């Protein structure tokens, strides 16, 4: 029997998406995660950040659930590169408010790329990360509603 939990956040970049959750309670460093794969012609979105529990996990086409992002301003270009390469998550869900580095990169990719953008919802609250687990099915709606369906 499925258990459905519903959360309401702020739609930073609107859209609908669904897919399996990939979850970390650590800050997400897009530069460390994607720099190697984004500019190498790689066809997978494998996390290369040795300091994150998602190291080695393919984040492509998943719903990435994080507290916030961390790292350098180079992340903006990295987000654009993974979207262009088709190896990006379907959505990024932030427990906390989205930061300026992630917002800049995600906005660039959302408006300047002709590929599927990364949907972004923030302000989901710390309880969100306690309620979602790797592999849970997640549905994201353009009004900021997020449904977590766990088995």
PDB file of C-alpha atoms in Angstrom:
ATOM      1  CA  UNK A   1       0.000   0.000   0.000  1.00  0.00           C
ATOM      2  CA  UNK A   2       1.340   3.417  -0.968  1.00  0.00           C
ATOM      3  CA  UNK A   3       1.797   6.261   1.478  1.00  0.00           C
ATOM      4  CA  UNK A   4       1.350   9.750  -0.032  1.00  0.00           C
ATOM      5  CA  UNK A   5       2.760  12.862   1.647  1.00  0.00           C
ATOM      6  CA  UNK A   6       2.036  16.305   0.222  1.00  0.00           C
ATOM      7  CA  UNK A   7       4.194  19.424   0.605  1.00  0.00           C
ATOM      8  CA  UNK A   8       3.746  22.980  -0.611  1.00  0.00           C
ATOM      9  CA  UNK A   9       6.726  25.077  -1.644  1.00  0.00           C
ATOM     10  CA  UNK A  10       7.438  28.111  -3.762  1.00  0.00           C
ATOM     11  CA  UNK A  11       7.712  27.446  -7.505  1.00  0.00           C
ATOM     12  CA  UNK A  12      11.016  29.145  -8.346  1.00  0.00           C
ATOM     13  CA  UNK A  13      10.947  27.704 -11.887  1.00  0.00           C
ATOM     14  CA  UNK A  14       7.502  26.406 -12.750  1.00  0.00           C
ATOM     15  CA  UNK A  15       6.644  23.160 -14.431  1.00  0.00           C
ATOM     16  CA  UNK A  16       5.367  19.649 -13.868  1.00  0.00           C
ATOM     17  CA  UNK A  17       7.669  16.673 -13.438  1.00  0.00           C
ATOM     18  CA  UNK A  18       7.707  13.207 -11.938  1.00  0.00           C
ATOM     19  CA  UNK A  19      10.318  10.583 -11.283  1.00  0.00           C
ATOM     20  CA  UNK A  20      12.285   8.733  -8.640  1.00  0.00           C
ATOM     21  CA  UNK A  21      13.754  10.721  -5.764  1.00  0.00           C
ATOM     22  CA  UNK A  22      17.463  11.094  -5.155  1.00  0.00           C
ATOM     23  CA  UNK A  23      17.989  12.551  -1.691  1.00  0.00           C
ATOM     24  CA  UNK A  24      20.831  14.147   0.213  1.00  0.00           C
ATOM     25  CA  UNK A  25      20.788  16.093   3.466  1.00  0.00           C
ATOM     26  CA  UNK A  26      24.118  17.651   2.514  1.00  0.00           C
ATOM     27  CA  UNK A  27      24.511  20.861   0.548  1.00  0.00           C
ATOM     28  CA  UNK A  28      24.560  20.109  -3.183  1.00  0.00           C
ATOM     29  CA  UNK A  29      27.707  21.289  -4.978  1.00  0.00           C
ATOM     30  CA  UNK A  30      26.834  21.394  -8.688  1.00  0.00           C
ATOM     31  CA  UNK A  31      30.391  22.246  -9.701  1.00  0.00           C
ATOM     32  CA  UNK A  32      31.887  19.250  -7.878  1.00  0.00           C
ATOM     33  CA  UNK A  33      29.021  17.021  -9.010  1.00  0.00           C
ATOM     34  CA  UNK A  34      28.867  17.875 -12.691  1.00  0.00           C
ATOM     35  CA  UNK A  35      32.011  19.676 -13.883  1.00  0.00           C
ATOM     36  CA  UNK A  36      33.710  16.466 -15.020  1.00  0.00           C
ATOM     37  CA  UNK A  37      30.666  15.001 -16.790  1.00  0.00           C
ATOM     38  CA  UNK A  38      29.163  18.234 -18.126  1.00  0.00           C
ATOM     39  CA  UNK A  39      32.120  19.183 -20.266  1.00  0.00           C
ATOM     40  CA  UNK A  40      33.391  15.736 -21.264  1.00  0.00           C
ATOM     41  CA  UNK A  41      30.590  14.663 -23.585  1.00  0.00           C
ATOM     42  CA  UNK A  42      29.358  12.161 -21.001  1.00  0.00           C
ATOM     43  CA  UNK A  43      25.922  10.666 -21.549  1.00  0.00           C
ATOM     44  CA  UNK A  44      25.241  10.148 -17.836  1.00  0.00           C
ATOM     45  CA  UNK A  45      24.627  12.573 -14.998  1.00  0.00           C
ATOM     46  CA  UNK A  46      26.622  10.642 -12.405  1.00  0.00           C
ATOM     47  CA  UNK A  47      27.451  12.626  -9.260  1.00  0.00           C
ATOM     48  CA  UNK A  48      31.226  13.095  -9.031  1.00  0.00           C
ATOM     49  CA  UNK A  49      31.244  14.938  -5.681  1.00  0.00           C
ATOM     50  CA  UNK A  50      33.302  12.715  -3.360  1.00  0.00           C
ATOM     51  CA  UNK A  51      31.967  14.648  -0.351  1.00  0.00           C
ATOM     52  CA  UNK A  52      28.312  13.813  -1.021  1.00  0.00           C
ATOM     53  CA  UNK A  53      26.409  10.595  -0.271  1.00  0.00           C
ATOM     54  CA  UNK A  54      25.117  10.716  -3.868  1.00  0.00           C
ATOM     55  CA  UNK A  55      28.633  10.087  -5.228  1.00  0.00           C
ATOM     56  CA  UNK A  56      28.373   7.567  -8.081  1.00  0.00           C
ATOM     57  CA  UNK A  57      24.582   7.929  -8.433  1.00  0.00           C
ATOM     58  CA  UNK A  58      23.174   8.911 -11.847  1.00  0.00           C
ATOM     59  CA  UNK A  59      21.025  11.993 -11.208  1.00  0.00           C
ATOM     60  CA  UNK A  60      19.686  12.247 -14.774  1.00  0.00           C
ATOM     61  CA  UNK A  61      15.886  12.208 -14.985  1.00  0.00           C
ATOM     62  CA  UNK A  62      15.477  12.024 -11.207  1.00  0.00           C
ATOM     63  CA  UNK A  63      13.871  14.411  -8.745  1.00  0.00           C
ATOM     64  CA  UNK A  64      16.833  15.782  -6.787  1.00  0.00           C
ATOM     65  CA  UNK A  65      15.883  16.556  -3.167  1.00  0.00           C
ATOM     66  CA  UNK A  66      18.372  18.764  -1.290  1.00  0.00           C
ATOM     67  CA  UNK A  67      18.513  21.225   1.601  1.00  0.00           C
ATOM     68  CA  UNK A  68      20.332  23.893  -0.434  1.00  0.00           C
ATOM     69  CA  UNK A  69      23.176  24.199  -2.872  1.00  0.00           C
ATOM     70  CA  UNK A  70      26.753  25.140  -2.043  1.00  0.00           C
ATOM     71  CA  UNK A  71      29.842  25.918  -4.076  1.00  0.00           C
ATOM     72  CA  UNK A  72      31.148  28.427  -6.549  1.00  0.00           C
ATOM     73  CA  UNK A  73      29.590  30.656  -9.160  1.00  0.00           C
ATOM     74  CA  UNK A  74      30.855  28.239 -11.831  1.00  0.00           C
ATOM     75  CA  UNK A  75      27.777  26.163 -10.974  1.00  0.00           C
ATOM     76  CA  UNK A  76      25.686  28.466 -13.163  1.00  0.00           C
ATOM     77  CA  UNK A  77      27.481  27.304 -16.307  1.00  0.00           C
ATOM     78  CA  UNK A  78      27.413  23.732 -15.070  1.00  0.00           C
ATOM     79  CA  UNK A  79      23.606  23.690 -14.816  1.00  0.00           C
ATOM     80  CA  UNK A  80      23.351  24.979 -18.372  1.00  0.00           C
ATOM     81  CA  UNK A  81      25.782  22.309 -19.588  1.00  0.00           C
ATOM     82  CA  UNK A  82      23.931  19.364 -17.998  1.00  0.00           C
ATOM     83  CA  UNK A  83      20.604  20.580 -19.377  1.00  0.00           C
ATOM     84  CA  UNK A  84      22.106  20.962 -22.856  1.00  0.00           C
ATOM     85  CA  UNK A  85      23.658  17.468 -22.598  1.00  0.00           C
ATOM     86  CA  UNK A  86      20.310  15.936 -21.560  1.00  0.00           C
ATOM     87  CA  UNK A  87      21.738  14.553 -18.306  1.00  0.00           C
ATOM     88  CA  UNK A  88      20.013  16.859 -15.809  1.00  0.00           C
ATOM     89  CA  UNK A  89      17.543  16.001 -13.057  1.00  0.00           C
ATOM     90  CA  UNK A  90      13.901  16.588 -13.966  1.00  0.00           C
ATOM     91  CA  UNK A  91      13.486  18.822 -10.910  1.00  0.00           C
ATOM     92  CA  UNK A  92      15.427  20.165  -7.956  1.00  0.00           C
ATOM     93  CA  UNK A  93      13.494  20.408  -4.710  1.00  0.00           C
ATOM     94  CA  UNK A  94      15.008  22.633  -2.017  1.00  0.00           C
ATOM     95  CA  UNK A  95      14.056  22.294   1.651  1.00  0.00           C
ATOM     96  CA  UNK A  96      15.435  25.822   2.189  1.00  0.00           C
ATOM     97  CA  UNK A  97      15.196  28.966   0.031  1.00  0.00           C
ATOM     98  CA  UNK A  98      17.000  28.662  -3.292  1.00  0.00           C
ATOM     99  CA  UNK A  99      20.359  30.444  -3.285  1.00  0.00           C
ATOM    100  CA  UNK A 100      21.558  32.936  -5.891  1.00  0.00           C
ATOM    101  CA  UNK A 101      24.100  30.577  -7.507  1.00  0.00           C
ATOM    102  CA  UNK A 102      21.562  27.807  -8.125  1.00  0.00           C
ATOM    103  CA  UNK A 103      18.899  30.308  -9.153  1.00  0.00           C
ATOM    104  CA  UNK A 104      21.191  31.950 -11.707  1.00  0.00           C
ATOM    105  CA  UNK A 105      22.232  28.673 -13.335  1.00  0.00           C
ATOM    106  CA  UNK A 106      18.773  27.152 -13.321  1.00  0.00           C
ATOM    107  CA  UNK A 107      17.226  30.331 -14.762  1.00  0.00           C
ATOM    108  CA  UNK A 108      19.831  30.410 -17.546  1.00  0.00           C
ATOM    109  CA  UNK A 109      19.075  26.819 -18.472  1.00  0.00           C
ATOM    110  CA  UNK A 110      15.303  27.320 -18.113  1.00  0.00           C
ATOM    111  CA  UNK A 111      15.130  30.253 -20.517  1.00  0.00           C
ATOM    112  CA  UNK A 112      18.135  29.873 -22.825  1.00  0.00           C
ATOM    113  CA  UNK A 113      18.130  26.168 -23.579  1.00  0.00           C
ATOM    114  CA  UNK A 114      15.771  24.467 -25.989  1.00  0.00           C
ATOM    115  CA  UNK A 115      16.105  21.246 -23.943  1.00  0.00           C
ATOM    116  CA  UNK A 116      13.915  20.125 -21.036  1.00  0.00           C
ATOM    117  CA  UNK A 117      14.639  22.537 -18.161  1.00  0.00           C
ATOM    118  CA  UNK A 118      15.142  21.698 -14.505  1.00  0.00           C
ATOM    119  CA  UNK A 119      12.004  22.568 -12.529  1.00  0.00           C
ATOM    120  CA  UNK A 120      12.832  24.175  -9.158  1.00  0.00           C
ATOM    121  CA  UNK A 121      10.669  24.334  -6.035  1.00  0.00           C
ATOM    122  CA  UNK A 122      12.056  25.786  -2.804  1.00  0.00           C
ATOM    123  CA  UNK A 123      10.923  26.453   0.777  1.00  0.00           C
ATOM    124  CA  UNK A 124       9.625  22.897   1.247  1.00  0.00           C
ATOM    125  CA  UNK A 125      10.847  22.867   4.866  1.00  0.00           C
ATOM    126  CA  UNK A 126      13.237  20.587   6.770  1.00  0.00           C
ATOM    127  CA  UNK A 127      10.512  17.986   7.317  1.00  0.00           C
ATOM    128  CA  UNK A 128      10.470  17.407   3.552  1.00  0.00           C
ATOM    129  CA  UNK A 129      13.890  15.742   3.593  1.00  0.00           C
ATOM    130  CA  UNK A 130      12.793  13.530   6.499  1.00  0.00           C
ATOM    131  CA  UNK A 131       9.737  12.374   4.531  1.00  0.00           C
ATOM    132  CA  UNK A 132      11.361  11.467   1.202  1.00  0.00           C
ATOM    133  CA  UNK A 133      13.749   8.570   0.547  1.00  0.00           C
ATOM    134  CA  UNK A 134      15.851   7.497  -2.405  1.00  0.00           C
ATOM    135  CA  UNK A 135      13.630   5.739  -4.931  1.00  0.00           C
ATOM    136  CA  UNK A 136      10.318   7.195  -3.724  1.00  0.00           C
ATOM    137  CA  UNK A 137       8.138   8.344  -6.609  1.00  0.00           C
ATOM    138  CA  UNK A 138       7.795  12.141  -6.565  1.00  0.00           C
ATOM    139  CA  UNK A 139       5.305  14.287  -8.459  1.00  0.00           C
ATOM    140  CA  UNK A 140       6.008  18.007  -8.858  1.00  0.00           C
ATOM    141  CA  UNK A 141       3.350  20.509  -9.922  1.00  0.00           C
ATOM    142  CA  UNK A 142       3.725  24.032 -11.285  1.00  0.00           C
ATOM    143  CA  UNK A 143       1.889  25.556  -8.301  1.00  0.00           C
ATOM    144  CA  UNK A 144       4.632  24.317  -5.929  1.00  0.00           C
ATOM    145  CA  UNK A 145       2.808  21.204  -4.741  1.00  0.00           C
ATOM    146  CA  UNK A 146       5.032  18.157  -4.275  1.00  0.00           C
ATOM    147  CA  UNK A 147       3.671  14.652  -3.668  1.00  0.00           C
ATOM    148  CA  UNK A 148       5.945  11.945  -2.292  1.00  0.00           C
ATOM    149  CA  UNK A 149       4.657   8.421  -2.891  1.00  0.00           C
ATOM    150  CA  UNK A 150       6.475   5.822  -0.829  1.00  0.00           C
ATOM    151  CA  UNK A 151       5.876   2.088  -0.887  1.00  0.00           C
TER     152      UNK A 151
END
